[in-house]
Amino acid sequence: MAKRDYYEVLGVQKNASKEEIKKVYRKLALQYHPDQNPGDKQAEEKFKEAAEAFSVLSDDQKRAAYDQFGFSGVEGMGGAGGAQDWSEMFGEGGLGSIFESLFGGGGGFRRSSGSGNVRQGANLRYDIEIPFKDAVFGTKVEIQFSHSESCTTCKGAGTTDGSGKKTCPLCRGSGQVRHSQGFFSVATTCHQCHGDGYVIDKPCNDCGGSGTQKKRQKIMVTIPAGVENGKRVVIPKQGDAGPNGGPAGDLYVFIRVKQHEFFERQSHDLYCAVPISISQAALGADIQVTTLDNKKIKVKVPAGIQSGKLLRIRDEGVPSGSQRGSMYIKLIVKIPEKLSKRGKEILEELSKTEGQEDNPKPIPLSQLSDI
């Protein structure tokens, strides 16, 4: 692909001043820098193109040769540029200083004051399993876990006498070291201070300079009524302590609910299955069922009810605020596996009296939900 005119690349007139050229290049470098466009080959080519144009037009000798002879005039003069001196372009902090001026130190280029970066500690996760009934009605569970707390000896300072921290001489407090690779300026975490921006002359003997210590902790966790499987309870400030006296993270308690032997849950409703006899289904009956919280409730079974039908008991489901869902009883008509002689006679007589269908027709699908 043919090269574009350097003035066209930067979008400036041929009589543009060096200050104007530098200003425009700053903008293009920020826009197309590979750090801001990871994996974008088009942005990478535009960044290289702008860097090459600037390396020529910002140099009086190269610019004069280019103006008179074009691209051939700067061959052998470093016209293809390589990376421009970043300290000249962006100051001592390289491209990061531009991000700091524009975004107040953001953009992923960390800076430090030398006294250490105050950051929130890590959040922690704890998994518990609770009985089905406890999930429905709520409970309290004591848990024991390990987390880091601020060192009691140095009070989180990390030093023996509370002083002695100094700016890292390698990264000058930025926490990052920059390396030039061709057109690119690559930032890596400083290996001397591990990104903290400071080093400690006399680290605390108890915490080794980290400012934190691992400790075992016991707390009571309140499980709210109606909690669902997979939900979590957040305990503020019970995570790891932050470095350099930073705030502690949070503890996330994830809840697994054991399966119940008889009940299952759908939203705020409870479901169970209860067997009844053929005579109870045909004639109707009053039966007694036990709720999840062990109450005995009398339920009327209508005469002629079919197996699989649901009976609803209001306000015996899962609590939700000041209300509760319903409890549904699925009636299963139990067919005797063995009949006595008298029982057989009764059923045969019933069959003759009521009749039976020897060639039954299929049931419409629309009625199956009622069975």
Short mmCIF file of N, CA, C and O in Angstrom, two decimals, residues 197-315:
data_model
loop_
_atom_site.label_atom_id
_atom_site.label_comp_id
_atom_site.label_asym_id
_atom_site.label_seq_id
_atom_site.Cartn_x
_atom_site.Cartn_y
_atom_site.Cartn_z
N GLY A 197 4.78 0.79 44.51
CA GLY A 197 5.33 2.14 44.37
C GLY A 197 6.25 2.53 45.50
O GLY A 197 6.79 3.63 45.50
N TYR A 198 6.44 1.64 46.49
CA TYR A 198 7.32 1.96 47.61
C TYR A 198 8.04 0.70 48.06
O TYR A 198 7.62 -0.43 47.77
N VAL A 199 9.12 0.91 48.75
CA VAL A 199 9.85 -0.20 49.37
C VAL A 199 10.01 0.11 50.85
O VAL A 199 9.93 1.27 51.27
N ILE A 200 10.21 -0.94 51.66
CA ILE A 200 10.30 -0.79 53.12
C ILE A 200 11.71 -1.17 53.58
O ILE A 200 12.20 -2.26 53.26
N ASP A 201 12.33 -0.26 54.29
CA ASP A 201 13.68 -0.53 54.81
C ASP A 201 13.66 -1.52 55.97
O ASP A 201 14.47 -2.44 56.05
N LYS A 202 12.70 -1.34 56.90
CA LYS A 202 12.63 -2.18 58.09
C LYS A 202 11.23 -2.79 58.20
O LYS A 202 10.36 -2.25 58.88
N PRO A 203 11.01 -3.91 57.51
CA PRO A 203 9.66 -4.51 57.56
C PRO A 203 9.32 -5.05 58.93
O PRO A 203 10.20 -5.46 59.70
N CYS A 204 8.04 -5.01 59.25
CA CYS A 204 7.53 -5.52 60.52
C CYS A 204 7.84 -7.02 60.64
O CYS A 204 7.64 -7.79 59.70
N ASN A 205 8.32 -7.42 61.80
CA ASN A 205 8.70 -8.82 62.00
C ASN A 205 7.49 -9.76 62.00
O ASN A 205 7.60 -10.93 61.64
N ASP A 206 6.33 -9.25 62.40
CA ASP A 206 5.16 -10.11 62.52
C ASP A 206 4.43 -10.33 61.19
O ASP A 206 3.89 -11.39 60.94
N CYS A 207 4.39 -9.30 60.35
CA CYS A 207 3.65 -9.42 59.08
C CYS A 207 4.57 -9.42 57.87
O CYS A 207 4.10 -9.54 56.73
N GLY A 208 5.88 -9.24 58.07
CA GLY A 208 6.82 -9.25 56.96
C GLY A 208 6.71 -8.07 56.03
O GLY A 208 7.16 -8.13 54.90
N GLY A 209 6.05 -7.00 56.50
CA GLY A 209 5.91 -5.80 55.69
C GLY A 209 4.60 -5.69 54.93
O GLY A 209 4.31 -4.67 54.31
N SER A 210 3.79 -6.76 54.98
CA SER A 210 2.52 -6.72 54.24
C SER A 210 1.47 -5.85 54.94
O SER A 210 0.53 -5.36 54.30
N GLY A 211 1.61 -5.66 56.25
CA GLY A 211 0.64 -4.87 57.00
C GLY A 211 -0.59 -5.66 57.41
O GLY A 211 -1.48 -5.13 58.07
N THR A 212 -0.65 -6.96 57.03
CA THR A 212 -1.81 -7.79 57.38
C THR A 212 -1.35 -9.13 57.92
O THR A 212 -0.23 -9.59 57.66
N GLN A 213 -2.25 -9.77 58.68
CA GLN A 213 -2.00 -11.09 59.24
C GLN A 213 -3.23 -11.97 59.06
O GLN A 213 -4.36 -11.49 59.15
N LYS A 214 -3.02 -13.26 58.79
CA LYS A 214 -4.12 -14.20 58.66
C LYS A 214 -4.63 -14.60 60.04
O LYS A 214 -3.86 -14.92 60.93
N LYS A 215 -5.96 -14.55 60.19
CA LYS A 215 -6.57 -14.92 61.47
C LYS A 215 -7.85 -15.71 61.24
O LYS A 215 -8.52 -15.55 60.21
N ARG A 216 -8.19 -16.59 62.20
CA ARG A 216 -9.44 -17.33 62.17
C ARG A 216 -10.53 -16.49 62.81
O ARG A 216 -10.30 -15.80 63.80
N GLN A 217 -11.72 -16.55 62.22
CA GLN A 217 -12.81 -15.72 62.70
C GLN A 217 -14.08 -16.55 62.77
O GLN A 217 -14.36 -17.38 61.90
N LYS A 218 -14.87 -16.35 63.85
CA LYS A 218 -16.17 -16.98 63.99
C LYS A 218 -17.25 -15.89 63.99
O LYS A 218 -17.12 -14.91 64.74
N ILE A 219 -18.27 -16.07 63.17
CA ILE A 219 -19.37 -15.11 63.17
C ILE A 219 -20.69 -15.86 62.99
O ILE A 219 -20.72 -16.98 62.48
N MET A 220 -21.78 -15.22 63.41
CA MET A 220 -23.12 -15.77 63.19
C MET A 220 -23.69 -15.12 61.94
O MET A 220 -23.70 -13.89 61.81
N VAL A 221 -24.17 -15.94 61.03
CA VAL A 221 -24.76 -15.44 59.78
C VAL A 221 -26.27 -15.65 59.84
O VAL A 221 -26.75 -16.76 60.09
N THR A 222 -27.01 -14.59 59.63
CA THR A 222 -28.48 -14.67 59.62
C THR A 222 -28.95 -15.04 58.22
O THR A 222 -28.70 -14.31 57.24
N ILE A 223 -29.63 -16.17 58.10
CA ILE A 223 -30.20 -16.62 56.83
C ILE A 223 -31.66 -16.17 56.79
O ILE A 223 -32.47 -16.62 57.61
N PRO A 224 -32.01 -15.29 55.89
CA PRO A 224 -33.39 -14.78 55.88
C PRO A 224 -34.40 -15.84 55.45
O PRO A 224 -34.08 -16.75 54.67
N ALA A 225 -35.61 -15.74 55.97
CA ALA A 225 -36.67 -16.66 55.58
C ALA A 225 -36.97 -16.55 54.09
O ALA A 225 -37.01 -15.45 53.54
N GLY A 226 -37.14 -17.69 53.45
CA GLY A 226 -37.47 -17.70 52.03
C GLY A 226 -36.28 -17.67 51.09
O GLY A 226 -36.45 -17.56 49.88
N VAL A 227 -35.07 -17.79 51.64
CA VAL A 227 -33.89 -17.74 50.78
C VAL A 227 -33.90 -18.92 49.82
O VAL A 227 -34.30 -20.03 50.16
N GLU A 228 -33.47 -18.68 48.58
CA GLU A 228 -33.49 -19.72 47.56
C GLU A 228 -32.12 -20.34 47.38
O GLU A 228 -31.09 -19.74 47.71
N ASN A 229 -32.11 -21.53 46.82
CA ASN A 229 -30.85 -22.23 46.56
C ASN A 229 -29.97 -21.41 45.61
O ASN A 229 -30.43 -20.90 44.60
N GLY A 230 -28.69 -21.26 45.97
CA GLY A 230 -27.75 -20.53 45.13
C GLY A 230 -27.65 -19.05 45.45
O GLY A 230 -26.78 -18.37 44.90
N LYS A 231 -28.52 -18.55 46.33
CA LYS A 231 -28.44 -17.14 46.70
C LYS A 231 -27.28 -16.91 47.66
O LYS A 231 -26.68 -17.84 48.17
N ARG A 232 -26.98 -15.64 47.90
CA ARG A 232 -25.85 -15.31 48.77
C ARG A 232 -26.25 -14.26 49.79
O ARG A 232 -27.16 -13.45 49.56
N VAL A 233 -25.55 -14.27 50.90
CA VAL A 233 -25.70 -13.26 51.94
C VAL A 233 -24.37 -12.52 52.03
O VAL A 233 -23.31 -13.14 52.11
N VAL A 234 -24.42 -11.19 51.99
CA VAL A 234 -23.21 -10.39 52.01
C VAL A 234 -22.96 -9.88 53.43
O VAL A 234 -23.84 -9.25 54.03
N ILE A 235 -21.77 -10.17 53.96
CA ILE A 235 -21.37 -9.67 55.27
C ILE A 235 -20.31 -8.59 55.05
O ILE A 235 -19.17 -8.90 54.70
N PRO A 236 -20.67 -7.32 55.22
CA PRO A 236 -19.72 -6.24 54.92
C PRO A 236 -18.50 -6.28 55.83
O PRO A 236 -18.58 -6.65 57.01
N LYS A 237 -17.35 -5.93 55.25
CA LYS A 237 -16.09 -5.71 55.99
C LYS A 237 -15.56 -6.96 56.67
O LYS A 237 -14.78 -6.87 57.62
N GLN A 238 -15.97 -8.14 56.21
CA GLN A 238 -15.44 -9.38 56.78
C GLN A 238 -14.54 -10.12 55.80
O GLN A 238 -14.18 -11.27 56.02
N GLY A 239 -14.16 -9.43 54.70
CA GLY A 239 -13.19 -9.99 53.77
C GLY A 239 -11.78 -9.69 54.24
O GLY A 239 -11.55 -9.39 55.41
N ASP A 240 -10.83 -9.76 53.32
CA ASP A 240 -9.45 -9.46 53.68
C ASP A 240 -9.25 -7.97 53.89
O ASP A 240 -9.86 -7.14 53.21
N ALA A 241 -8.37 -7.64 54.84
CA ALA A 241 -8.02 -6.24 55.08
C ALA A 241 -7.28 -5.68 53.87
O ALA A 241 -6.53 -6.39 53.20
N GLY A 242 -7.48 -4.41 53.59
CA GLY A 242 -6.81 -3.77 52.47
C GLY A 242 -5.36 -3.46 52.80
O GLY A 242 -5.02 -3.21 53.96
N PRO A 243 -4.48 -3.48 51.79
CA PRO A 243 -3.08 -3.13 52.04
C PRO A 243 -2.93 -1.66 52.41
O PRO A 243 -3.76 -0.82 52.02
N ASN A 244 -1.89 -1.37 53.17
CA ASN A 244 -1.59 0.01 53.57
C ASN A 244 -2.73 0.66 54.34
O ASN A 244 -3.00 1.85 54.21
N GLY A 245 -3.44 -0.16 55.13
CA GLY A 245 -4.54 0.38 55.94
C GLY A 245 -5.82 0.60 55.17
O GLY A 245 -6.73 1.27 55.66
N GLY A 246 -5.91 0.04 53.96
CA GLY A 246 -7.12 0.21 53.16
C GLY A 246 -8.30 -0.54 53.76
O GLY A 246 -8.13 -1.43 54.61
N PRO A 247 -9.54 -0.22 53.34
CA PRO A 247 -10.73 -0.86 53.91
C PRO A 247 -10.79 -2.34 53.57
O PRO A 247 -10.26 -2.78 52.54
N ALA A 248 -11.43 -3.11 54.43
CA ALA A 248 -11.56 -4.55 54.21
C ALA A 248 -12.61 -4.83 53.15
O ALA A 248 -13.55 -4.05 52.93
N GLY A 249 -12.44 -5.96 52.47
CA GLY A 249 -13.44 -6.40 51.51
C GLY A 249 -14.63 -7.01 52.22
O GLY A 249 -14.74 -6.96 53.46
N ASP A 250 -15.53 -7.61 51.47
CA ASP A 250 -16.75 -8.20 52.03
C ASP A 250 -16.66 -9.73 51.98
O ASP A 250 -15.89 -10.32 51.22
N LEU A 251 -17.49 -10.36 52.80
CA LEU A 251 -17.60 -11.82 52.81
C LEU A 251 -18.92 -12.20 52.14
O LEU A 251 -19.98 -11.72 52.54
N TYR A 252 -18.84 -13.07 51.13
CA TYR A 252 -20.03 -13.53 50.42
C TYR A 252 -20.32 -14.97 50.84
O TYR A 252 -19.52 -15.87 50.57
N VAL A 253 -21.44 -15.17 51.50
CA VAL A 253 -21.84 -16.50 51.94
C VAL A 253 -22.86 -17.06 50.94
O VAL A 253 -23.98 -16.56 50.83
N PHE A 254 -22.44 -18.09 50.20
CA PHE A 254 -23.32 -18.71 49.21
C PHE A 254 -24.05 -19.89 49.84
O PHE A 254 -23.45 -20.69 50.57
N ILE A 255 -25.34 -20.00 49.52
CA ILE A 255 -26.21 -20.95 50.21
C ILE A 255 -26.65 -22.07 49.27
O ILE A 255 -27.18 -21.80 48.18
N ARG A 256 -26.41 -23.29 49.71
CA ARG A 256 -26.97 -24.46 49.04
C ARG A 256 -28.06 -25.05 49.94
O ARG A 256 -27.84 -25.22 51.14
N VAL A 257 -29.20 -25.38 49.35
CA VAL A 257 -30.34 -25.89 50.13
C VAL A 257 -30.49 -27.38 49.87
O VAL A 257 -30.57 -27.82 48.72
N LYS A 258 -30.52 -28.17 50.95
CA LYS A 258 -30.69 -29.62 50.83
C LYS A 258 -32.10 -29.94 50.32
O LYS A 258 -33.07 -29.25 50.61
N GLN A 259 -32.18 -31.03 49.58
CA GLN A 259 -33.47 -31.48 49.09
C GLN A 259 -34.27 -32.09 50.24
O GLN A 259 -33.72 -32.81 51.08
N HIS A 260 -35.58 -31.80 50.28
CA HIS A 260 -36.44 -32.34 51.33
C HIS A 260 -37.00 -33.70 50.89
O HIS A 260 -37.17 -33.96 49.70
N GLU A 261 -37.30 -34.54 51.87
CA GLU A 261 -37.82 -35.87 51.56
C GLU A 261 -39.22 -35.83 50.96
O GLU A 261 -39.55 -36.64 50.08
N PHE A 262 -40.03 -34.87 51.39
CA PHE A 262 -41.43 -34.86 50.96
C PHE A 262 -41.83 -33.59 50.21
O PHE A 262 -42.77 -33.63 49.41
N PHE A 263 -41.18 -32.49 50.49
CA PHE A 263 -41.61 -31.22 49.92
C PHE A 263 -40.65 -30.73 48.84
O PHE A 263 -39.45 -30.99 48.89
N GLU A 264 -41.21 -30.01 47.90
CA GLU A 264 -40.41 -29.26 46.94
C GLU A 264 -41.00 -27.86 46.82
O GLU A 264 -42.15 -27.61 47.22
N ARG A 265 -40.21 -26.97 46.27
CA ARG A 265 -40.59 -25.56 46.26
C ARG A 265 -40.64 -25.00 44.85
O ARG A 265 -39.79 -25.32 44.01
N GLN A 266 -41.63 -24.18 44.59
CA GLN A 266 -41.71 -23.40 43.35
C GLN A 266 -42.06 -21.96 43.74
O GLN A 266 -43.17 -21.71 44.19
N SER A 267 -41.07 -21.08 43.62
CA SER A 267 -41.23 -19.70 44.04
C SER A 267 -41.61 -19.67 45.53
O SER A 267 -40.85 -20.15 46.35
N HIS A 268 -42.81 -19.17 45.87
CA HIS A 268 -43.21 -19.09 47.27
C HIS A 268 -44.25 -20.15 47.65
O HIS A 268 -44.88 -20.05 48.70
N ASP A 269 -44.40 -21.14 46.79
CA ASP A 269 -45.36 -22.22 47.06
C ASP A 269 -44.63 -23.52 47.34
O ASP A 269 -43.54 -23.78 46.82
N LEU A 270 -45.25 -24.35 48.20
CA LEU A 270 -44.72 -25.67 48.54
C LEU A 270 -45.62 -26.74 47.96
O LEU A 270 -46.85 -26.58 47.89
N TYR A 271 -45.02 -27.86 47.54
CA TYR A 271 -45.78 -28.95 46.94
C TYR A 271 -45.40 -30.27 47.62
O TYR A 271 -44.22 -30.51 47.93
N CYS A 272 -46.40 -31.10 47.86
CA CYS A 272 -46.15 -32.46 48.36
C CYS A 272 -47.21 -33.39 47.78
O CYS A 272 -48.24 -32.93 47.26
N ALA A 273 -46.96 -34.68 47.83
CA ALA A 273 -47.90 -35.68 47.31
C ALA A 273 -48.43 -36.52 48.47
O ALA A 273 -47.67 -36.92 49.36
N VAL A 274 -49.75 -36.79 48.45
CA VAL A 274 -50.40 -37.56 49.52
C VAL A 274 -51.24 -38.68 48.88
O VAL A 274 -52.03 -38.41 47.98
N PRO A 275 -51.07 -39.91 49.36
CA PRO A 275 -51.87 -41.02 48.79
C PRO A 275 -53.26 -41.10 49.42
O PRO A 275 -53.44 -40.83 50.61
N ILE A 276 -54.25 -41.46 48.61
CA ILE A 276 -55.61 -41.73 49.11
C ILE A 276 -56.09 -43.03 48.45
O ILE A 276 -55.58 -43.46 47.42
N SER A 277 -57.08 -43.63 49.07
CA SER A 277 -57.60 -44.91 48.57
C SER A 277 -58.62 -44.67 47.46
O SER A 277 -59.08 -43.55 47.24
N ILE A 278 -58.97 -45.77 46.77
CA ILE A 278 -59.98 -45.67 45.71
C ILE A 278 -61.30 -45.20 46.29
O ILE A 278 -61.99 -44.35 45.73
N SER A 279 -61.67 -45.73 47.45
CA SER A 279 -62.95 -45.35 48.06
C SER A 279 -62.95 -43.90 48.49
O SER A 279 -63.96 -43.19 48.34
N GLN A 280 -61.81 -43.40 49.01
CA GLN A 280 -61.72 -41.99 49.40
C GLN A 280 -61.86 -41.08 48.19
O GLN A 280 -62.52 -40.04 48.24
N ALA A 281 -61.25 -41.49 47.09
CA ALA A 281 -61.35 -40.70 45.86
C ALA A 281 -62.77 -40.72 45.32
O ALA A 281 -63.29 -39.69 44.86
N ALA A 282 -63.42 -41.87 45.38
CA ALA A 282 -64.77 -42.00 44.80
C ALA A 282 -65.83 -41.36 45.69
O ALA A 282 -66.73 -40.65 45.22
N LEU A 283 -65.72 -41.59 46.99
CA LEU A 283 -66.77 -41.14 47.90
C LEU A 283 -66.48 -39.78 48.55
O LEU A 283 -67.38 -39.15 49.10
N GLY A 284 -65.21 -39.36 48.49
CA GLY A 284 -64.83 -38.16 49.22
C GLY A 284 -64.44 -38.51 50.64
O GLY A 284 -64.83 -39.56 51.16
N ALA A 285 -63.65 -37.64 51.27
CA ALA A 285 -63.21 -37.95 52.64
C ALA A 285 -62.58 -36.73 53.27
O ALA A 285 -62.25 -35.75 52.59
N ASP A 286 -62.45 -36.78 54.58
CA ASP A 286 -61.67 -35.79 55.31
C ASP A 286 -60.35 -36.45 55.71
O ASP A 286 -60.37 -37.49 56.39
N ILE A 287 -59.22 -35.86 55.27
CA ILE A 287 -57.92 -36.43 55.61
C ILE A 287 -57.10 -35.39 56.38
O ILE A 287 -57.39 -34.19 56.34
N GLN A 288 -56.10 -35.86 57.07
CA GLN A 288 -55.25 -34.97 57.83
C GLN A 288 -53.85 -34.97 57.21
O GLN A 288 -53.26 -36.02 57.00
N VAL A 289 -53.33 -33.77 56.91
CA VAL A 289 -52.00 -33.66 56.32
C VAL A 289 -51.12 -32.84 57.26
O VAL A 289 -51.59 -32.02 58.06
N THR A 290 -49.80 -33.07 57.14
CA THR A 290 -48.83 -32.38 57.98
C THR A 290 -48.09 -31.35 57.15
O THR A 290 -47.57 -31.66 56.07
N THR A 291 -48.03 -30.12 57.64
CA THR A 291 -47.33 -29.06 56.92
C THR A 291 -45.83 -29.15 57.18
O THR A 291 -45.37 -29.95 57.99
N LEU A 292 -45.06 -28.30 56.51
CA LEU A 292 -43.61 -28.31 56.67
C LEU A 292 -43.18 -27.99 58.09
O LEU A 292 -42.20 -28.53 58.59
N ASP A 293 -43.95 -27.14 58.78
CA ASP A 293 -43.61 -26.80 60.16
C ASP A 293 -44.41 -27.66 61.16
O ASP A 293 -44.70 -27.22 62.28
N ASN A 294 -44.79 -28.87 60.69
CA ASN A 294 -45.36 -29.92 61.55
C ASN A 294 -46.75 -29.60 62.12
O ASN A 294 -47.14 -30.16 63.16
N LYS A 295 -47.49 -28.73 61.48
CA LYS A 295 -48.88 -28.52 61.90
C LYS A 295 -49.77 -29.58 61.24
O LYS A 295 -49.53 -29.98 60.10
N LYS A 296 -50.81 -30.01 61.94
CA LYS A 296 -51.76 -30.97 61.41
C LYS A 296 -52.98 -30.21 60.90
O LYS A 296 -53.62 -29.48 61.66
N ILE A 297 -53.31 -30.37 59.66
CA ILE A 297 -54.41 -29.63 59.05
C ILE A 297 -55.38 -30.62 58.40
O ILE A 297 -54.96 -31.53 57.67
N LYS A 298 -56.69 -30.41 58.68
CA LYS A 298 -57.72 -31.26 58.08
C LYS A 298 -58.07 -30.72 56.69
O LYS A 298 -58.30 -29.53 56.50
N VAL A 299 -58.07 -31.62 55.72
CA VAL A 299 -58.34 -31.26 54.32
C VAL A 299 -59.50 -32.11 53.81
O VAL A 299 -59.54 -33.33 54.03
N LYS A 300 -60.45 -31.47 53.12
CA LYS A 300 -61.62 -32.18 52.58
C LYS A 300 -61.32 -32.62 51.15
O LYS A 300 -60.98 -31.79 50.30
N VAL A 301 -61.44 -33.89 50.89
CA VAL A 301 -61.24 -34.44 49.54
C VAL A 301 -62.61 -34.56 48.88
O VAL A 301 -63.48 -35.29 49.40
N PRO A 302 -62.85 -33.85 47.78
CA PRO A 302 -64.16 -33.93 47.13
C PRO A 302 -64.41 -35.31 46.54
O PRO A 302 -63.48 -36.00 46.10
N ALA A 303 -65.66 -35.74 46.55
CA ALA A 303 -66.03 -37.03 45.96
C ALA A 303 -65.76 -37.01 44.46
O ALA A 303 -65.99 -36.02 43.78
N GLY A 304 -65.26 -38.13 43.97
CA GLY A 304 -65.01 -38.27 42.54
C GLY A 304 -63.72 -37.60 42.06
O GLY A 304 -63.53 -37.43 40.85
N ILE A 305 -62.84 -37.24 42.96
CA ILE A 305 -61.60 -36.58 42.55
C ILE A 305 -60.69 -37.56 41.82
O ILE A 305 -60.67 -38.75 42.11
N GLN A 306 -59.95 -37.07 40.84
CA GLN A 306 -59.07 -37.91 40.05
C GLN A 306 -57.64 -37.85 40.59
O GLN A 306 -57.21 -36.88 41.20
N SER A 307 -56.92 -38.92 40.34
CA SER A 307 -55.52 -38.98 40.76
C SER A 307 -54.72 -37.88 40.08
O SER A 307 -54.87 -37.64 38.87
N GLY A 308 -53.87 -37.21 40.83
CA GLY A 308 -53.05 -36.13 40.28
C GLY A 308 -53.61 -34.74 40.50
O GLY A 308 -52.93 -33.75 40.23
N LYS A 309 -54.83 -34.66 40.96
CA LYS A 309 -55.43 -33.36 41.23
C LYS A 309 -54.73 -32.67 42.40
O LYS A 309 -54.22 -33.32 43.31
N LEU A 310 -54.74 -31.32 42.38
CA LEU A 310 -54.10 -30.54 43.42
C LEU A 310 -55.15 -29.89 44.32
O LEU A 310 -56.16 -29.36 43.84
N LEU A 311 -54.89 -29.95 45.62
CA LEU A 311 -55.69 -29.21 46.59
C LEU A 311 -54.81 -28.12 47.19
O LEU A 311 -53.65 -28.37 47.54
N ARG A 312 -55.35 -26.92 47.34
CA ARG A 312 -54.58 -25.79 47.82
C ARG A 312 -54.90 -25.43 49.26
O ARG A 312 -56.07 -25.35 49.64
N ILE A 313 -53.86 -25.23 50.04
CA ILE A 313 -54.01 -24.73 51.41
C ILE A 313 -53.31 -23.37 51.46
O ILE A 313 -52.08 -23.28 51.31
N ARG A 314 -54.05 -22.33 51.67
CA ARG A 314 -53.49 -20.98 51.66
C ARG A 314 -52.62 -20.72 52.89
O ARG A 314 -52.84 -21.29 53.96
N ASP A 315 -51.62 -19.84 52.68
CA ASP A 315 -50.77 -19.31 53.78
C ASP A 315 -49.98 -20.39 54.52
O ASP A 315 -49.67 -20.25 55.70
#
